[in-house]
Amino acid sequence: MPETSRLTPVGVMILATLREGDMHPYEMVRLLKERRDDRLVPLQKGTIYHTVARLERDGLLAEVGVDREGNRPERTTYTLLDAGRHAVEEWVRAELPQIERANDFRVALSESHNLDRDEVIALLDRRRELLLASVEEHRTGLSASAVAETPEQFLVELQRQSALLDAELAWQDSLRARLADRSLPWGIAEIPEHIKKKHRVSKETTP
C-alpha cells in the first residue's frame, strides 16, 4: 500500500465516498457536488478519472462491474478495498491536528466522521495546542510592534491573521464541546433513517 502522504485531497475524498457504497466516477462527482465538496477539491472529469485509475493501481479500490444504460457510455463501478479504507483514516489522522496546510485540514475535517468521536476529540485537542501557540505568537508580535511604534498600516495583515486565529479557536472549541456532550450526531449510525435515504448514505463509516 502506498504511503498516506502520497494521497491527494481528491484521492481521499474519492475513497471516502466509496465507503458509502460501490459507485462509478459519475456518481462520485454527483455526490461530492451535492455536498458542496467541490469547494475543497477540483472535480473536473479528467482529474477524477485520472485519480480513480491511480488509486486502482495502488490497490486502494477495485473495479466490480461495468454498466450501460440506453445509449449512454459504459460506466465502470468501483468498490473500496480495506487498504483504501485504512488509507483514508490514516490521512485524516495526520492532517486533522495540523494548522499549516489549510486546505488539507479542511478536507480532513470534512472526512473526520470516518473516525470515531473520541479520536476526533483527541486530534482536535492536539490542534488546539498549536492554535494557542500561534495566537500567543501573533499577540506578542502585535504588542512588540506597538511598543516599537510601528505604523499600523504595516500591521493590518498581522491584525487580520490574529483575528482569524481567535475566531478559529472559538469555533473549534464549540465543535469540541458538541462532540463531547454528544449534541452533534456522529457517524452513520446516528443519522436518522429518512436522512440517510435522502442523501443516499448506506454504509457505516465509523470504526
Short mmCIF file of C-alpha atoms in Angstrom, two decimals:
data_model
loop_
_atom_site.label_atom_id
_atom_site.label_comp_id
_atom_site.label_asym_id
_atom_site.label_seq_id
_atom_site.Cartn_x
_atom_site.Cartn_y
_atom_site.Cartn_z
CA MET A 1 0.00 0.00 0.00
CA PRO A 2 1.34 3.49 -0.76
CA GLU A 3 2.30 5.88 1.98
CA THR A 4 -0.66 8.03 3.04
CA SER A 5 1.37 11.16 2.28
CA ARG A 6 1.05 10.26 -1.40
CA LEU A 7 -2.71 10.55 -1.27
CA THR A 8 -4.04 13.80 -2.68
CA PRO A 9 -7.10 15.51 -1.19
CA VAL A 10 -9.04 14.46 -4.30
CA GLY A 11 -7.99 10.86 -3.77
CA VAL A 12 -9.02 10.97 -0.12
CA MET A 13 -12.48 12.26 -0.97
CA ILE A 14 -12.98 9.66 -3.70
CA LEU A 15 -12.02 6.84 -1.33
CA ALA A 16 -14.19 8.29 1.43
CA THR A 17 -17.16 8.46 -0.94
CA LEU A 18 -16.75 4.76 -1.73
CA ARG A 19 -17.08 4.00 1.98
CA GLU A 20 -20.78 4.67 1.45
CA GLY A 21 -21.18 2.13 -1.34
CA ASP A 22 -19.91 0.95 -4.70
CA MET A 23 -20.33 3.53 -7.45
CA HIS A 24 -18.92 4.80 -10.71
CA PRO A 25 -17.00 8.10 -11.08
CA TYR A 26 -20.06 9.96 -12.37
CA GLU A 27 -21.90 9.10 -9.14
CA MET A 28 -18.89 10.13 -7.08
CA VAL A 29 -18.82 13.56 -8.69
CA ARG A 30 -22.56 13.99 -8.34
CA LEU A 31 -22.47 13.12 -4.65
CA LEU A 32 -19.48 15.35 -3.92
CA LYS A 33 -21.07 18.29 -5.69
CA GLU A 34 -24.35 17.72 -3.88
CA ARG A 35 -22.44 18.07 -0.61
CA ARG A 36 -20.60 21.14 -1.92
CA ASP A 37 -17.25 19.40 -1.63
CA ASP A 38 -16.26 20.98 -4.94
CA ARG A 39 -15.29 23.95 -2.76
CA LEU A 40 -12.44 21.84 -1.41
CA VAL A 41 -11.15 19.77 -4.32
CA PRO A 42 -11.19 20.10 -8.13
CA LEU A 43 -13.91 17.91 -9.61
CA GLN A 44 -13.11 18.12 -13.29
CA LYS A 45 -13.92 14.90 -15.12
CA GLY A 46 -10.34 14.33 -16.21
CA THR A 47 -8.99 14.78 -12.68
CA ILE A 48 -11.49 12.33 -11.21
CA TYR A 49 -10.88 9.58 -13.78
CA HIS A 50 -7.10 10.00 -13.55
CA THR A 51 -7.25 9.81 -9.76
CA VAL A 52 -9.50 6.74 -9.81
CA ALA A 53 -7.08 4.98 -12.15
CA ARG A 54 -4.14 5.81 -9.88
CA LEU A 55 -5.98 4.61 -6.78
CA GLU A 56 -6.79 1.36 -8.56
CA ARG A 57 -3.14 0.86 -9.48
CA ASP A 58 -2.18 1.50 -5.87
CA GLY A 59 -4.55 -1.22 -4.67
CA LEU A 60 -6.91 1.10 -2.78
CA LEU A 61 -10.03 0.47 -4.85
CA ALA A 62 -11.08 -2.11 -7.45
CA GLU A 63 -13.41 -2.47 -10.40
CA VAL A 64 -16.50 -4.54 -9.69
CA GLY A 65 -18.58 -4.17 -12.83
CA VAL A 66 -19.46 -2.23 -15.96
CA ASP A 67 -22.97 -0.86 -16.61
CA ARG A 68 -24.63 0.60 -19.66
CA GLU A 69 -27.97 2.44 -19.65
CA GLY A 70 -29.58 3.06 -23.02
CA ASN A 71 -27.28 4.95 -25.35
CA ARG A 72 -25.06 6.20 -22.56
CA PRO A 73 -21.36 5.24 -22.48
CA GLU A 74 -20.33 2.31 -20.33
CA ARG A 75 -19.71 3.18 -16.70
CA THR A 76 -17.28 1.24 -14.56
CA THR A 77 -18.29 0.69 -10.95
CA TYR A 78 -15.65 0.62 -8.23
CA THR A 79 -15.51 -0.69 -4.67
CA LEU A 80 -13.33 0.33 -1.77
CA LEU A 81 -10.68 -2.12 -0.59
CA ASP A 82 -9.54 -2.46 3.01
CA ALA A 83 -6.27 -0.74 2.12
CA GLY A 84 -8.24 2.26 0.84
CA ARG A 85 -10.33 2.41 3.98
CA HIS A 86 -7.22 2.42 6.16
CA ALA A 87 -5.54 5.00 3.92
CA VAL A 88 -8.41 7.45 4.42
CA GLU A 89 -8.30 7.00 8.18
CA GLU A 90 -4.53 7.48 8.36
CA TRP A 91 -4.65 10.57 6.15
CA VAL A 92 -7.32 12.17 8.32
CA ARG A 93 -5.34 11.31 11.46
CA ALA A 94 -2.27 13.01 10.01
CA GLU A 95 -3.97 16.16 8.70
CA LEU A 96 -6.69 16.92 11.26
CA PRO A 97 -4.35 18.07 14.08
CA GLN A 98 -2.19 20.40 11.95
CA ILE A 99 -2.58 24.14 11.30
CA GLU A 100 -0.09 24.74 8.48
CA ARG A 101 -1.84 23.22 5.42
CA ALA A 102 -5.21 24.91 5.49
CA ASN A 103 -6.78 23.13 2.53
CA ASP A 104 -5.66 19.69 3.67
CA PHE A 105 -7.12 20.45 7.10
CA ARG A 106 -10.45 21.41 5.53
CA VAL A 107 -10.58 18.11 3.65
CA ALA A 108 -9.59 16.19 6.79
CA LEU A 109 -12.30 17.98 8.73
CA SER A 110 -14.89 17.16 6.08
CA GLU A 111 -13.91 13.49 6.34
CA SER A 112 -13.34 13.35 10.10
CA HIS A 113 -16.63 11.48 10.51
CA ASN A 114 -14.68 8.46 9.24
CA LEU A 115 -13.07 8.32 12.70
CA ASP A 116 -14.87 7.71 15.95
CA ARG A 117 -15.94 10.59 18.16
CA ASP A 118 -13.33 10.20 20.90
CA GLU A 119 -10.45 10.03 18.45
CA VAL A 120 -11.60 13.20 16.70
CA ILE A 121 -11.78 14.99 20.04
CA ALA A 122 -8.22 13.90 20.85
CA LEU A 123 -6.93 15.05 17.46
CA LEU A 124 -8.66 18.42 17.83
CA ASP A 125 -7.12 18.81 21.28
CA ARG A 126 -3.68 18.40 19.70
CA ARG A 127 -4.58 21.00 17.12
CA ARG A 128 -5.80 23.35 19.83
CA GLU A 129 -2.33 23.42 21.39
CA LEU A 130 -0.89 24.57 18.08
CA LEU A 131 -3.61 27.19 17.65
CA LEU A 132 -2.98 28.56 21.14
CA ALA A 133 0.74 28.86 20.44
CA SER A 134 0.05 30.69 17.18
CA VAL A 135 -2.46 33.00 18.86
CA GLU A 136 0.11 33.89 21.51
CA GLU A 137 2.79 34.43 18.88
CA HIS A 138 0.62 36.89 16.97
CA ARG A 139 -0.40 38.75 20.13
CA THR A 140 3.23 39.04 21.17
CA GLY A 141 4.13 40.38 17.74
CA LEU A 142 1.39 42.98 17.86
CA SER A 143 2.41 44.07 21.37
CA ALA A 144 6.05 44.39 20.34
CA SER A 145 5.04 46.43 17.30
CA ALA A 146 3.01 48.75 19.49
CA VAL A 147 5.99 49.30 21.81
CA ALA A 148 8.19 49.97 18.82
CA GLU A 149 5.56 52.42 17.49
CA THR A 150 5.38 50.58 14.17
CA PRO A 151 2.89 52.41 11.93
CA GLU A 152 -0.38 50.49 11.99
CA GLN A 153 -0.65 50.49 8.21
CA PHE A 154 2.19 47.95 8.18
CA LEU A 155 0.36 45.68 10.61
CA VAL A 156 -3.08 45.25 9.06
CA GLU A 157 -2.33 41.74 7.75
CA LEU A 158 -0.97 40.69 11.13
CA GLN A 159 -4.11 42.09 12.79
CA ARG A 160 -6.29 40.18 10.35
CA GLN A 161 -4.48 36.90 10.96
CA SER A 162 -4.69 37.39 14.71
CA ALA A 163 -8.46 37.93 14.47
CA LEU A 164 -8.85 34.85 12.25
CA LEU A 165 -6.92 32.72 14.73
CA ASP A 166 -9.14 33.91 17.58
CA ALA A 167 -12.23 33.02 15.56
CA GLU A 168 -10.79 29.63 14.56
CA LEU A 169 -10.03 28.78 18.17
CA ALA A 170 -13.53 29.78 19.31
CA TRP A 171 -15.13 27.73 16.52
CA GLN A 172 -13.05 24.66 17.28
CA ASP A 173 -13.84 24.88 21.00
CA SER A 174 -17.53 24.99 20.10
CA LEU A 175 -17.20 21.92 17.86
CA ARG A 176 -15.31 20.01 20.52
CA ALA A 177 -17.95 20.80 23.12
CA ARG A 178 -20.71 19.47 20.84
CA LEU A 179 -18.74 16.31 20.18
CA ALA A 180 -18.04 15.82 23.88
CA ASP A 181 -21.62 16.33 25.08
CA ARG A 182 -22.91 14.28 22.12
CA SER A 183 -25.27 17.02 20.95
CA LEU A 184 -23.68 16.62 17.50
CA PRO A 185 -24.65 13.29 15.90
CA TRP A 186 -21.51 11.49 14.75
CA GLY A 187 -21.16 8.51 12.45
CA ILE A 188 -23.71 6.99 10.11
CA ALA A 189 -25.37 5.06 12.92
CA GLU A 190 -26.56 8.34 14.47
CA ILE A 191 -28.12 9.73 11.28
CA PRO A 192 -31.93 9.25 11.09
CA GLU A 193 -33.02 6.71 8.50
CA HIS A 194 -35.01 9.19 6.41
CA ILE A 195 -31.96 11.46 6.19
CA LYS A 196 -29.76 8.52 5.15
CA LYS A 197 -32.18 7.74 2.34
CA LYS A 198 -32.38 11.35 1.21
CA HIS A 199 -28.61 11.65 0.97
CA ARG A 200 -28.01 8.10 -0.31
CA VAL A 201 -25.97 7.16 2.74
CA SER A 202 -25.89 3.39 3.01
CA LYS A 203 -22.86 2.23 4.95
CA GLU A 204 -21.41 2.75 8.39
CA THR A 205 -18.32 4.94 8.05
CA THR A 206 -17.03 4.92 11.60
CA PRO A 207 -14.98 2.04 13.04
#
